[in-house]
Structures are given as structure tokens and as C-alpha cells.
Tab-separated table of C-alpha atoms in Angstrom:
chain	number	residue	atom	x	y	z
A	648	UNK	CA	-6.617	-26.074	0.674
A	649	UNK	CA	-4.327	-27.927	2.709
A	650	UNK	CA	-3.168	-27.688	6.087
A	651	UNK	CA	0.454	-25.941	5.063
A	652	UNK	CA	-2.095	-23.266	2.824
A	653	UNK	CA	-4.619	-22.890	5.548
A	654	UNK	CA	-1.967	-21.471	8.107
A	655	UNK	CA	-0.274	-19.391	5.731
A	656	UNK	CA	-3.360	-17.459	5.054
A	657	UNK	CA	-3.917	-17.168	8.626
A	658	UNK	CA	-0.425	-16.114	9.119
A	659	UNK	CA	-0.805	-13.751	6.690
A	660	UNK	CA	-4.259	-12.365	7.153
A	661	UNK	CA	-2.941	-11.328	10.872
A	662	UNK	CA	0.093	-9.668	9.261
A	663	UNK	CA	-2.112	-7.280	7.300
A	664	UNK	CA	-4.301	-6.749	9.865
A	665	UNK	CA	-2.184	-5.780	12.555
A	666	UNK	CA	0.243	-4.102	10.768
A	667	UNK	CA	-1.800	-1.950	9.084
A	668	UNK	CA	-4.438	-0.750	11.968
A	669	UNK	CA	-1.190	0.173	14.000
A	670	UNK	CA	-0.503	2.481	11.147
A	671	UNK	CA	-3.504	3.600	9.967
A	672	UNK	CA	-4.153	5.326	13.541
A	673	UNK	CA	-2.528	8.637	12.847
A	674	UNK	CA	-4.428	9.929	10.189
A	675	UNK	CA	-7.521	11.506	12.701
A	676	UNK	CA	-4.967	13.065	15.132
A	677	UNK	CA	-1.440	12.743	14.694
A	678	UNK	CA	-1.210	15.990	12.303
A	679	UNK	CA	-3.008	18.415	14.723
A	680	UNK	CA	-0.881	16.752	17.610
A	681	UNK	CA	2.298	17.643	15.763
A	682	UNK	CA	1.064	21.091	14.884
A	683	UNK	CA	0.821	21.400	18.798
A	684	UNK	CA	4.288	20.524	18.964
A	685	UNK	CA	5.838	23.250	17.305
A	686	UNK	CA	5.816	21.492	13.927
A	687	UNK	CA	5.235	22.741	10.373
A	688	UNK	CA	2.403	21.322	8.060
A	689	UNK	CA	5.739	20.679	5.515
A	690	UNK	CA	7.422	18.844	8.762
A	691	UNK	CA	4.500	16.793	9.688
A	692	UNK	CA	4.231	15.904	5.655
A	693	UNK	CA	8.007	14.975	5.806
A	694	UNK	CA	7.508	12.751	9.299
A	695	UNK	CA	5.181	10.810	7.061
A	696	UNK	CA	7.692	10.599	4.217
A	697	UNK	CA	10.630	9.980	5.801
A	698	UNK	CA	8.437	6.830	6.901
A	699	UNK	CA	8.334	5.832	3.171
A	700	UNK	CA	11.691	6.575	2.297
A	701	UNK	CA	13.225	3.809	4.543
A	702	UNK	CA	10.289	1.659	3.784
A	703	UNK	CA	12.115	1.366	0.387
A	704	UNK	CA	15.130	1.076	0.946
A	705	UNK	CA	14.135	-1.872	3.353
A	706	UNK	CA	11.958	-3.195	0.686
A	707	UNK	CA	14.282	-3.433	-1.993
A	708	UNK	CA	17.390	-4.222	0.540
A	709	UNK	CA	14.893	-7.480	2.202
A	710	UNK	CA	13.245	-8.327	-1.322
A	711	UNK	CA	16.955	-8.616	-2.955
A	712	UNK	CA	18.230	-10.733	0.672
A	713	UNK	CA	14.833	-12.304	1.458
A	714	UNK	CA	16.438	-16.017	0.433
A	715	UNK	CA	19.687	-15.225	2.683
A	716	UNK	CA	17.794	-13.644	5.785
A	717	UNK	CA	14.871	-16.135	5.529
A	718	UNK	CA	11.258	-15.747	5.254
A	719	UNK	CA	9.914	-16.238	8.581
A	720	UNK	CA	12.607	-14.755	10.416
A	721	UNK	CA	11.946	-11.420	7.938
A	722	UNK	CA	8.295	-11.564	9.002
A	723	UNK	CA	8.558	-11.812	12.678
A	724	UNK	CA	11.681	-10.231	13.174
A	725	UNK	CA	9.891	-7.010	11.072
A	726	UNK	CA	6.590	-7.497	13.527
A	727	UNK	CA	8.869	-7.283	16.340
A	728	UNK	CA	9.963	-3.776	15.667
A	729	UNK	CA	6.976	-2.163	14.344
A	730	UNK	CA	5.280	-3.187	17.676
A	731	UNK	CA	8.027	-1.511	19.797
A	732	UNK	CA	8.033	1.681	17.531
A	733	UNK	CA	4.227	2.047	18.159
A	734	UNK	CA	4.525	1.874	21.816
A	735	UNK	CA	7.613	4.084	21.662
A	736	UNK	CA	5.649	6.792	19.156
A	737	UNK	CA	3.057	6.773	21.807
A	738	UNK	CA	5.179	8.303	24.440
A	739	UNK	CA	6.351	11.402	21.981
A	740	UNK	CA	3.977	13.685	23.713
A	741	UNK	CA	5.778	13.725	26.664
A	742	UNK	CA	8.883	14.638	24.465
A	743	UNK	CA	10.033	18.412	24.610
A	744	UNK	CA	7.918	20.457	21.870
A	745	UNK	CA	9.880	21.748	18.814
A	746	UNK	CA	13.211	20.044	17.619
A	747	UNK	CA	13.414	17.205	19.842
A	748	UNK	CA	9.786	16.644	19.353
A	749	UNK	CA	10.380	16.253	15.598
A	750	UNK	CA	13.939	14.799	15.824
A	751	UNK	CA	12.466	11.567	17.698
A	752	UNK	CA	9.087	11.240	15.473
A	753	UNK	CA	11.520	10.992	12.463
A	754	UNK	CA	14.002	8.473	14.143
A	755	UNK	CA	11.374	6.387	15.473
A	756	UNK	CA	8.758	6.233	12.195
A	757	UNK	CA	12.460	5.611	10.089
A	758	UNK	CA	13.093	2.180	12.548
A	759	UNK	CA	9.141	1.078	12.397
A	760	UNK	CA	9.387	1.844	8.847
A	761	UNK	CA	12.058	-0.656	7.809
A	762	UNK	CA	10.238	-3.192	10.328
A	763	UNK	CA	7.209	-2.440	8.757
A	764	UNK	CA	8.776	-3.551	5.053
A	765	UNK	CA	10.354	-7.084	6.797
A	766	UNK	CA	7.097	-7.966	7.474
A	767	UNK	CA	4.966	-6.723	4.184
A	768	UNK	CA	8.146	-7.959	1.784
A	769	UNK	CA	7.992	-10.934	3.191
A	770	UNK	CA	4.073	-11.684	3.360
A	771	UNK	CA	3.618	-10.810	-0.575
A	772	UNK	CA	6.500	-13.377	-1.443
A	773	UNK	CA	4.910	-16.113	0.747
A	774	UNK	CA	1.359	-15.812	-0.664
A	775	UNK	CA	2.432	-15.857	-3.602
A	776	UNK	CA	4.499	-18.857	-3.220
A	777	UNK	CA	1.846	-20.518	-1.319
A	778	UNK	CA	-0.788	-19.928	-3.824
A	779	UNK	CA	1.143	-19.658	-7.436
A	780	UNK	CA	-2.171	-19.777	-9.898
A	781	UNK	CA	-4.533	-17.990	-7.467
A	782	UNK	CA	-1.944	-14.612	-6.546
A	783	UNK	CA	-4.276	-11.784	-7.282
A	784	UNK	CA	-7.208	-13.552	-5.388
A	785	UNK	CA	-5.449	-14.350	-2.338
A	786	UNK	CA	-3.764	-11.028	-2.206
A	787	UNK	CA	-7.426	-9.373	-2.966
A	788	UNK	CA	-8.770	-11.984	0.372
A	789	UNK	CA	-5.505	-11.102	2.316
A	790	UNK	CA	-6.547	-7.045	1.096
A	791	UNK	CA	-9.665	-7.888	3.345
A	792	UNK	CA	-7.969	-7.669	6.693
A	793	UNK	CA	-5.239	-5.419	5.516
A	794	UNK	CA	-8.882	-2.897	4.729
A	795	UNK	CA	-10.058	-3.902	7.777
A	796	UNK	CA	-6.912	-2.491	9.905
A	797	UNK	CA	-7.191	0.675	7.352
A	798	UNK	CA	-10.735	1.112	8.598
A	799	UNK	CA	-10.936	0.089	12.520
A	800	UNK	CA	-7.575	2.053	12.985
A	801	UNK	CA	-8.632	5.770	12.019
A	802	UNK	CA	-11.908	5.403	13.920
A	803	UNK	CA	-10.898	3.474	16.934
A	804	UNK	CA	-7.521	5.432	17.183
A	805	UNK	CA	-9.711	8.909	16.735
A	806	UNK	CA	-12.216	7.289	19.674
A	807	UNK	CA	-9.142	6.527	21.910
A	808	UNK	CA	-7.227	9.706	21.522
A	809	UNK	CA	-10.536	11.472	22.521
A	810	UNK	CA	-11.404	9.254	25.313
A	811	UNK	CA	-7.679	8.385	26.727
A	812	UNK	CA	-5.449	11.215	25.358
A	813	UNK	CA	-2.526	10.622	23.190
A	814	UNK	CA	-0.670	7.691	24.777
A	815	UNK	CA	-3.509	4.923	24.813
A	816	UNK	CA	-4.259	4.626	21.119
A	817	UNK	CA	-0.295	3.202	20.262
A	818	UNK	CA	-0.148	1.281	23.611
A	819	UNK	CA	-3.001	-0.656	22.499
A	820	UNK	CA	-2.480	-1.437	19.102
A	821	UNK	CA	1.283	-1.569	19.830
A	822	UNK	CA	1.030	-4.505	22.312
A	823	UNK	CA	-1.798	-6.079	19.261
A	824	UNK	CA	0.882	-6.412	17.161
A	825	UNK	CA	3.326	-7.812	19.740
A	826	UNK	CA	1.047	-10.440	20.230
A	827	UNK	CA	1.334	-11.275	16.514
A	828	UNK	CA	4.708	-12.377	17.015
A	829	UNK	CA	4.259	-15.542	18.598
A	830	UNK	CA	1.329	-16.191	17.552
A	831	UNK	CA	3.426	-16.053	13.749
A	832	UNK	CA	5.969	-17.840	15.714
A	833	UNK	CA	3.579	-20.694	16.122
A	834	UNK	CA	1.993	-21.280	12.969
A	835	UNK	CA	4.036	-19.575	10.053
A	836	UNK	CA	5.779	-22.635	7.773
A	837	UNK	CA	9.497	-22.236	6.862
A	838	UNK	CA	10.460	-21.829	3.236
A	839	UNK	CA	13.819	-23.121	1.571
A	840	UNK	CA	14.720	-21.485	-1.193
A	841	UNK	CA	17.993	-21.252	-3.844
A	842	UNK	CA	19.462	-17.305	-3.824
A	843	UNK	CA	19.211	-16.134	-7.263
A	844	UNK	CA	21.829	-13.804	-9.654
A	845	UNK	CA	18.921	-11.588	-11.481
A	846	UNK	CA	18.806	-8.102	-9.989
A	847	UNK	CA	16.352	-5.609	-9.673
A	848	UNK	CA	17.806	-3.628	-12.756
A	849	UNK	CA	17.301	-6.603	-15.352
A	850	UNK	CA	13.508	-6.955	-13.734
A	851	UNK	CA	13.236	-2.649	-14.744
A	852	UNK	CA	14.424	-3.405	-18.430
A	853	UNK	CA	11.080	-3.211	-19.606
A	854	UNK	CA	8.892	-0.377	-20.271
A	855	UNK	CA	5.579	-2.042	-19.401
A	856	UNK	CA	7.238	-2.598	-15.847
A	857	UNK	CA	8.108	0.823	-15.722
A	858	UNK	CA	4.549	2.194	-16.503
A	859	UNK	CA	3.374	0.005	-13.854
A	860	UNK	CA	5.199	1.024	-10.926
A	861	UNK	CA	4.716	4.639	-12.341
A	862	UNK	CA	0.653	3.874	-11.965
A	863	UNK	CA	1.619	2.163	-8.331
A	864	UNK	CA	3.626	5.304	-7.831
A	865	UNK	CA	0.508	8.082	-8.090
A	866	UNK	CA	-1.845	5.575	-6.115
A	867	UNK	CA	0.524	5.561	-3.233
A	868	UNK	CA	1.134	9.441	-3.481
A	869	UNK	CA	-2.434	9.892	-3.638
A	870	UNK	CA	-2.981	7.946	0.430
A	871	UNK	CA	-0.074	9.526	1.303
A	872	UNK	CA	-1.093	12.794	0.376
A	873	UNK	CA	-4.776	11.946	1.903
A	874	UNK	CA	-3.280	10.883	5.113
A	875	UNK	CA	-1.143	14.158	6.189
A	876	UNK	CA	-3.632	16.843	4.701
A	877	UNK	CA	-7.112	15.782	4.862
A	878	UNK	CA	-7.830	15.654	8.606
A	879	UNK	CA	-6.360	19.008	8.504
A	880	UNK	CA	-8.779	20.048	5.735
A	881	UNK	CA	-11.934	18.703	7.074
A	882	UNK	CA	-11.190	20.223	10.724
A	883	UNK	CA	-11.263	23.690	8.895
A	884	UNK	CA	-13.647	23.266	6.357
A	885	UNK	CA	-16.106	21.528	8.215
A	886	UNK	CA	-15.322	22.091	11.579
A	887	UNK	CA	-15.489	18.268	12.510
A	888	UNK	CA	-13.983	16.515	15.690
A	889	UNK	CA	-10.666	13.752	14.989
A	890	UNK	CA	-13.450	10.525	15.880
A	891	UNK	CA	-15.881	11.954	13.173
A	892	UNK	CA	-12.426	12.061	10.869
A	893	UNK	CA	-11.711	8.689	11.115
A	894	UNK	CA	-15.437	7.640	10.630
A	895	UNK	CA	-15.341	9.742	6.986
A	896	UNK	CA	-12.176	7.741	6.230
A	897	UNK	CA	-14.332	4.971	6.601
A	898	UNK	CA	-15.514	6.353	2.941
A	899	UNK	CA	-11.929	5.944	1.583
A	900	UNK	CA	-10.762	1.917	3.231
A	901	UNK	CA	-14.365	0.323	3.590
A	902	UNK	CA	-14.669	-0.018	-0.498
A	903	UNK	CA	-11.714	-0.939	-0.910
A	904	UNK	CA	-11.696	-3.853	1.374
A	905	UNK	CA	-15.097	-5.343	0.073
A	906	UNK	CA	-14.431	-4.802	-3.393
A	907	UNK	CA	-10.917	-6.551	-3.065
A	908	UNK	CA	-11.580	-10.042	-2.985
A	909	UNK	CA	-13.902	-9.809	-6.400
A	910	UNK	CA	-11.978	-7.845	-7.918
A	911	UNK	CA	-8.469	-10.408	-7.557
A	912	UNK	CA	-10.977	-13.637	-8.699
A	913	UNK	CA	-11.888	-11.984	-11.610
A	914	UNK	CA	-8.654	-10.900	-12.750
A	915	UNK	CA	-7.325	-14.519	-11.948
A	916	UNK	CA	-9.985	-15.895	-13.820
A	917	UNK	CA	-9.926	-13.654	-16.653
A	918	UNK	CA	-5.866	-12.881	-16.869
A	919	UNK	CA	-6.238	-10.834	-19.843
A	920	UNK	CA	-8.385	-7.841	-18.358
A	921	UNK	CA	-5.658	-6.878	-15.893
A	922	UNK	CA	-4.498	-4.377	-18.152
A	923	UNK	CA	-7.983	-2.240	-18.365
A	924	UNK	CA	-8.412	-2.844	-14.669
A	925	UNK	CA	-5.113	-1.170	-13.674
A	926	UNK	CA	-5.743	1.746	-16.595
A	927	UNK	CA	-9.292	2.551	-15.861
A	928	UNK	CA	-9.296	2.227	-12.018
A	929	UNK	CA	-6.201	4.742	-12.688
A	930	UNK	CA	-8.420	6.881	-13.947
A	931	UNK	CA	-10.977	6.135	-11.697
A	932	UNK	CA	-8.578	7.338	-8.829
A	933	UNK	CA	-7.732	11.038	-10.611
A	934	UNK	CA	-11.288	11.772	-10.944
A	935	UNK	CA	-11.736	11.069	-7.482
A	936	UNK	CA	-9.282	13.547	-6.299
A	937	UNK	CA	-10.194	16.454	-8.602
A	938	UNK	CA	-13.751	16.389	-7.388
A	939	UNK	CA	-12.631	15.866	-3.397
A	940	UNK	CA	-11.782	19.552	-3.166
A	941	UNK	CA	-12.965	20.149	-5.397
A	942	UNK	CA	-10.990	21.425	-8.670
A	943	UNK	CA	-11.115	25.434	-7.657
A	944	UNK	CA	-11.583	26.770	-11.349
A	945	UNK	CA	-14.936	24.689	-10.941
A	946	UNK	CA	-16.023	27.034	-8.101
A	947	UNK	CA	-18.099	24.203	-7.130
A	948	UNK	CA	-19.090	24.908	-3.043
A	949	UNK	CA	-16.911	21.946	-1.001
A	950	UNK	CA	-19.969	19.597	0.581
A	951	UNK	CA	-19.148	16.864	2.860
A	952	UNK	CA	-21.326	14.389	1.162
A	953	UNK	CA	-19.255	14.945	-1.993
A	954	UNK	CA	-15.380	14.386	-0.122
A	955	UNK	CA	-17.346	11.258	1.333
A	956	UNK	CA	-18.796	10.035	-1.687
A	957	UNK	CA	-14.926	11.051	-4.041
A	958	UNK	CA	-13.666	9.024	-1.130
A	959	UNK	CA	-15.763	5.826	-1.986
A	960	UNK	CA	-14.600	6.065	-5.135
A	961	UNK	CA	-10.601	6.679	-4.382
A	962	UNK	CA	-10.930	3.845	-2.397
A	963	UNK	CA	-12.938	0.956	-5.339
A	964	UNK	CA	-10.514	2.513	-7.604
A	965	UNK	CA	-7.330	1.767	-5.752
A	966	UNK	CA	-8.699	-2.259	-5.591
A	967	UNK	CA	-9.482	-2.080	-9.315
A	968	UNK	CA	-5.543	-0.577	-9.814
A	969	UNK	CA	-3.852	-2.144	-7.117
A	970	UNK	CA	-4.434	-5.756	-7.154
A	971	UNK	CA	-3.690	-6.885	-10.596
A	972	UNK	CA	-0.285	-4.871	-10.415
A	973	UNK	CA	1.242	-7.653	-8.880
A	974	UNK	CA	0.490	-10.699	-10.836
A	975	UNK	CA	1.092	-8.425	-14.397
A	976	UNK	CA	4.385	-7.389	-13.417
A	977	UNK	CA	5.799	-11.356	-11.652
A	978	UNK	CA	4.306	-11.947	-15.160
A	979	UNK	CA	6.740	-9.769	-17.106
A	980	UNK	CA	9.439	-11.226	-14.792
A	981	UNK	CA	9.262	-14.527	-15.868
A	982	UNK	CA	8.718	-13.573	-19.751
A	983	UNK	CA	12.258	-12.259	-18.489
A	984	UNK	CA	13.166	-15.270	-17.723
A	985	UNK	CA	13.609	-15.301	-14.056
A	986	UNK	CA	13.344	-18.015	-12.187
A	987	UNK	CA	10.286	-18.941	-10.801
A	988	UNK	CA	10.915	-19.419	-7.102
A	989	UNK	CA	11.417	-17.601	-3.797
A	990	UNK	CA	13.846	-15.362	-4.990
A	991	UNK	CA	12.271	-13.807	-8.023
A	992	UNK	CA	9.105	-13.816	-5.423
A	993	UNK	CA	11.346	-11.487	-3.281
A	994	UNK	CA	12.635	-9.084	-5.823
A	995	UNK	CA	9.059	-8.244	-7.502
A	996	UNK	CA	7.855	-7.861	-3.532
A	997	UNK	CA	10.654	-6.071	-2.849
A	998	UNK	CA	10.351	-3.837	-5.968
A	999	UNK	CA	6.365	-3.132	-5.389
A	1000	UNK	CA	6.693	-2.349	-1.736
A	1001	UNK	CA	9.730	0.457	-2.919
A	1002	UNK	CA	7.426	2.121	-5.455
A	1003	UNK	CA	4.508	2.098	-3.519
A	1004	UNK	CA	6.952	3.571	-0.771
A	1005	UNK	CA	8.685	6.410	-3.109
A	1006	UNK	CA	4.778	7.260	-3.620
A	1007	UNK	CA	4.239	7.381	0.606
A	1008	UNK	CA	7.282	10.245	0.669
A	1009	UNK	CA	6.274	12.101	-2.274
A	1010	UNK	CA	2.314	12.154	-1.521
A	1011	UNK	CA	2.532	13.727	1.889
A	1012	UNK	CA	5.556	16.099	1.581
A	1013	UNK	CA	5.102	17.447	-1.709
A	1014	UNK	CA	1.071	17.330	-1.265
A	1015	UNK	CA	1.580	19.121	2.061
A	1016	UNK	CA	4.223	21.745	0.977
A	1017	UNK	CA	1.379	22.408	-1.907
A	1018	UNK	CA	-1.414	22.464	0.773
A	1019	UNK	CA	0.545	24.970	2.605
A	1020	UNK	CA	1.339	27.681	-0.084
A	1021	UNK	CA	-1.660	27.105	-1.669
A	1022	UNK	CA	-4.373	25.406	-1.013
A	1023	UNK	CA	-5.634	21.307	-0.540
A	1024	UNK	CA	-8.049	21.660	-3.580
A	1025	UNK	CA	-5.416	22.672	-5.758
A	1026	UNK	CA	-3.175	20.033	-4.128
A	1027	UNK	CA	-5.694	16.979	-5.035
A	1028	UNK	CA	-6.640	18.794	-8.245
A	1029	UNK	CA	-2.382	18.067	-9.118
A	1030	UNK	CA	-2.802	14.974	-7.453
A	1031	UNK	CA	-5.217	13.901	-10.000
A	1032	UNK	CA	-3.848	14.976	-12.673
A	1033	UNK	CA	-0.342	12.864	-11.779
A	1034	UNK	CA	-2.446	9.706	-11.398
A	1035	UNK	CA	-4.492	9.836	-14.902
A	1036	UNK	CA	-1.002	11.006	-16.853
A	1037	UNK	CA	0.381	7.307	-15.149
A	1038	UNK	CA	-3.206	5.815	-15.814
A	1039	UNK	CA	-2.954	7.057	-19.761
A	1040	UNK	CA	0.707	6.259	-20.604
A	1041	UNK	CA	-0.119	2.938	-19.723
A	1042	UNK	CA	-2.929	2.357	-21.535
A	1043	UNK	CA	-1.427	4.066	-24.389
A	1044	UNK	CA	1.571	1.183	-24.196
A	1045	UNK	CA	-1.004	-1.719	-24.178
A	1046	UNK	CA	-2.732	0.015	-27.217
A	1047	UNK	CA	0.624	-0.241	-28.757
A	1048	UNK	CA	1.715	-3.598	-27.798
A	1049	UNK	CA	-1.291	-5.088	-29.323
A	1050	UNK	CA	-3.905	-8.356	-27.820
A	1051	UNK	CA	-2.038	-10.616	-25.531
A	1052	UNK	CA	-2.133	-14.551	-26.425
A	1053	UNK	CA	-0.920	-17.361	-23.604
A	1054	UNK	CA	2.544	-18.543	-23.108
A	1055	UNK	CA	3.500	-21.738	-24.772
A	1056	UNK	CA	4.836	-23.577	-22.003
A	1057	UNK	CA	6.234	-27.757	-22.365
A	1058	UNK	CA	5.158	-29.874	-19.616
A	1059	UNK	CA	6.550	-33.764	-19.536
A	1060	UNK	CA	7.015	-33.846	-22.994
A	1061	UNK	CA	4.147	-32.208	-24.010
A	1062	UNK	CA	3.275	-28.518	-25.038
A	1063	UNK	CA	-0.068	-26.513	-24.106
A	1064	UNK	CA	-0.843	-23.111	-23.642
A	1065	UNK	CA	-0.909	-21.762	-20.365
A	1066	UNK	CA	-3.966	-19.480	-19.871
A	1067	UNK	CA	-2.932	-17.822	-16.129
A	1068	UNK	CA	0.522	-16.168	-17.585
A	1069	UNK	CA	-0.616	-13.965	-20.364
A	1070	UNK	CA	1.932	-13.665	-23.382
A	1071	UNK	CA	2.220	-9.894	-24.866
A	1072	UNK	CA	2.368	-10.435	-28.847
């Protein structure tokens, strides 16, 4: 790689890192905290969704703009604010309980949240800038550090919180990510770019794209969902403390983040099988969640080894699903005919980071309104079944559409087939 390469995987490797440790560290304590507070289990589902809902409108406002605002300044500007917002959300506790409580937990998470999708819009459209034939491996090796914020966050966060109280965990990991911002400042390249006319409706036109934000859609629902109900559950059901939480999430982030990496070659390398990897990780995923309960018609006794072990399995079939989204649907783009530059770079960012965001809101307020008139095995059971419905409409389109064969592309003068941007016939 050279030098310009080399620091923008640094750069971006300490975007996902910090950014996602700092908000990963709710999941062990945060809901029981709120409950303290005065707040609902539909509120606290709704704090977390509100959180999405700006995240896409940010995404798709900063994916459309990202040529305009700039790159760099997106990134550290978005760092910036997510840093303050987890030192502020770390002072809520000495906030009066009830409406005030809840009023500033949804103004704050709203601010981080459109912070939070500066920085993420603009880290997928550099990689993939950066690294044009290798997308879904760097973004599987970038998926390393963005698994290992998922997984030191719940556990140290739960640790803190039990050690320190409430405050210390976002003081901590707030200030980590304040560091990131010069540190960015230092060795982030700048990007020029030409704004471009296509818009995100033209890049929805077809059905395949569709399908696969639907399938990004459920996967997103699904963590969402996971992350405002299952502490909850596995306080009651198992009467566990919030560290041992965040060490059973472990189950969920840890195979994910080692089976990234492999998972992104392999689809680079072999273009064509990013189709059954998105369809039967899919349905990977919905088995997962109707066995995590599990499904209550089973009468199947829950067991700890067996949310643990449905975990694992959420969590290898959210890499197999997750990583080749982004390569298939730039793909579509430029069978489109966009442009292949920044721009187009921006609006397929911006457009992945606002499904996987609509899935954030619907996951944890719909999943916990479920949870609380009925019950969280029947929640994941529905869960489930919303992710393999995505996972088989999909694979029913790319049954009809028939094999893929490469792009004919000319190149000074000369034609040849290009192997990396797969062709549907």
C-alpha cells in the first residue's frame, strides 16, 4: 500500500473503533438506568430510536452534500460532537427523574446521532475511494475495530458502571473519542471531488437495490431490537449482573469481528457469491433469533448456553449479510450509470447508513413495545421472521434474474471483461 492508503486505514480503523465502543456502552446498563428514571420500556426503546431516526436523515442529508461539505471536515467535525454528547449523556443521572430525564436523553442521543452519521458517511466513502477493487475487504478489516469497540464497550462500560457509578463509563470513552479528533486532524488526506446531479431516487429505481436495503433493514432492526430488550431479558430470566451482560454480548460482536475480514476477501475475490452470502447469512440471522427466546409454541425451556450460542450465530451471520451489501449495491449504481467518483461514493454511503438507521428506530421501539405487551420470545420469534421474509425475496429476485456475467468495460482502446463489477444478465 502506499503511504496516502496506509493513513487512511489508520484514520479509519480509529473512526470505527472509537465511535462505536462510545456507543456500544449502553446496552449492559443504560435500560435499567432509565427504568430508574421514571421511564417506560416503550420510552427507553424510543430513546434508542429516535437515535436512528436522525442518524438518517444525517446520512442521507451528508451522503447527498458530502462533495460540498468536504470529507475530512464531515469526519472530524462528526467526531467532534459525538464526543461531547457522550460526556454530556453521562451527566443525565443527575437530571430530574421523569420528563426532563427523558426530554434531555432524546435531545442529546438526536445531536450525537447526526454527529455520529458525519463521521460513519464519511469513512465508508473514503475507503472506498481509497481502495476501489478491494471495498468489501477493507470494509470487512476496517469491521475489525468497528467489532472490537462493539465488544470492549458492553463489557468495559458494564465493569465501569459497577465499579464508578453512572458518570465514569461516558467520561471515559467520551474524552477517547475527543482524542480522535486531532489525532484525524493529523493524518486524514483531503479529497477533491466534482458534485454530482444523480439523486438518491434514480440510485432506488431498481428492485435489486430495494431488496437489499430491505435485507440491511431487518439486520439493523434485529441489533436494535437486541440492544434495548435483551439486558432487560437476561436480568429477569437469569438473574445476571449488567458486567456479566456485556460479557454474553461478547457472544453476539466477537464473531462478527473475526469472521469479517474473511468473509470481505472472499467476496472480493469471488464477486459473484455476494448474492448467496447476503441471502443465506439472512437466513442465518432469523434462525438465530427464533431460537434466542426461544420461539414459545416450541415450549423449549430458555438456557443461557443456547441465547449465548443463537448469539454467535446472529453475530457470523450479520458479517456473512452485511459486508457484501455494499460493494453489490455501488455495483448496481454504476450499471446505473453514475459516476464513479466521490459523489456517487457519498450517496450509496449515505443511502446504507439511512437504511441501516430506519432499522435502529424500528428494532428497539417496535421490538420493545412487543416485549412489553407480550413477551421478548415472541418479540425475536417476529424478529426472525421479518429478517428471513427480506432474506427470501431476495433470493427469490436473483433466482429470477438469472447467472451474472462481467461488465464489458473499454480501456485505451481496448475492450476486456472486468471480473470485480459483476454484470446481471
Amino acid at each position: 500500500m502506499s503511504r496516502h492508503q496506509i493513513l487512511t486505514l489508520i484514520s479509519m480503523a480509529s473512526v470505527n473503533f472509537s465511535s462505536m465502543i462510545c456507543y456500544s456502552i449502553l446496552g449492559p446498563f443504560f435500560p435499567n438506568e432509565a427504568l430508574k428514571k421514571g421511564a417506560s420500556q416503550t420510552v427507553v426503546g424510543l430513546i434508542f430510536g429516535c437515535y436512528a431516526i436522525c442518524h438518517l436523515i444525517g446520512s442521507l442529508i451528508m451522503g447527498k452534500y458530502i462533495v460540498q461539505i468536504g470529507t475530512k471536515f464531515m469526519l472530524i467535525a462528526g467526531l467532534f460532537v459525538s464526543s461531547g454528547c457522550t460526556i454530556l449523556f453521562g451527566l443525565l443521572d443527575r437530571a430530574p427523574a421523569g420528563r426532563v430525564f427523558v426530554t434531555l436523553c432524546f435531545v442529546i442521543r438526536s445531536v450525537d446521532a447526526v454527529g455520529f452519521a458525519g463521521a460513519m458517511t464519511s469513512s465508508f466513502a473514503v475507503s472506498a475511494k481509497v481502495f476501489p477493487n478491494n471495498i468489501a475487504t477493507v470494509m470487512g478489516s476496517l469491521e475489525i475495530f468497528a467489532g472490537l469497540g462493539l465488544i470492549l464497550g458492553p463489557p468495559i462500560g458494564g465493569w465501569l458502571y459497577q465499579s464508578f457509578g453512572y458518570e465514569i463509563p461516558f467520561m471515559v470513552l467520551g474524552c477517547l473519542l475527543l482524542i480522535m479528533v486531532p489525532f484525524n486532524i493529523f493524518i486524514l488526506p483531503s479529497f477533491d471531488a466534482e458534485p454530482s446531479k444523480d439523486s438518491f431516487l434514480r440510485l432506488l429505481r431498481q428492485v435489486k437495490i430495494i431488496l437489499i436495503c430491505f435485507v440491511i433493514f431487518t439486520l439493523s432492526a434485529g441489533l436494535g431490537f437486541l440492544d434495548a430488550t435483551l439486558s432487560i431479558f437476561a436480568v429477569e430470566k437469569f438473574n445476571l449482573s449488567s458486567g456479566f451482560v456485556g460479557l454474553i454480548l461478547l457472544g453476539l460482536s466477537l464473531p462478527y469481528c473475526l469472521a469479517s475480514p474473511l468473509l470481505g476477501f472472499i467476496t472480493d475475490k469471488f464477486p459473484a457469491a455476494r448474492r448467496w452470502f447476503i441471502v443465506l447469512g439472512g437466513i442465518a440471522a432469523a434462525m438465530g433469533f427464533f431460537f434466542i427466546g426461544p420461539i414459545p409454541i416450541l415450549h423449549i425451556q430458555s438456557q443461557l448456553w443456547m441465547m449465548v450460542l443463537m448469539l454467535s450465530v446472529i453475530g457470523f451471520s450479520l458479517g456473512m449479510t452485511a459486508i457484501p451489501t455494499f460493494p453489490e449495491i455501488l455495483t448496481c449504481a454504476y450499471e446505473q450509470g453514475f459516476s464513479e467518483g466521490l459523489s456517487t461514493l457519498g450517496m450509496v454511503s449515505g443511502l446504507f447508513g439511512a437504511v441501516w438507521s430506519l432499522g435502529m428506530f424500528y428494532g428497539p421501539t417496535v421490538g420493545g413495545l412487543i416485549t412489553q405487551h407480550l413477551s421478548f420470545e415472541w418479540a425475536a420469534t417476529i424478529q426472525g421472521g421479518l429478517g428471513g421474509f427480506a432474506a427470501f425475496l431476495l433470493g427469490l429476485h436473483y433466482r429470477c434474474q438469472g447467472p451474472q456475467r462481467p461488465r464489458i468495460v473499454q480501456e485505451n482502446g481496448m475492450r476486456h471483461s472486468d471480473e470485480t463489477t459483476p454484470l446481471l444478465e
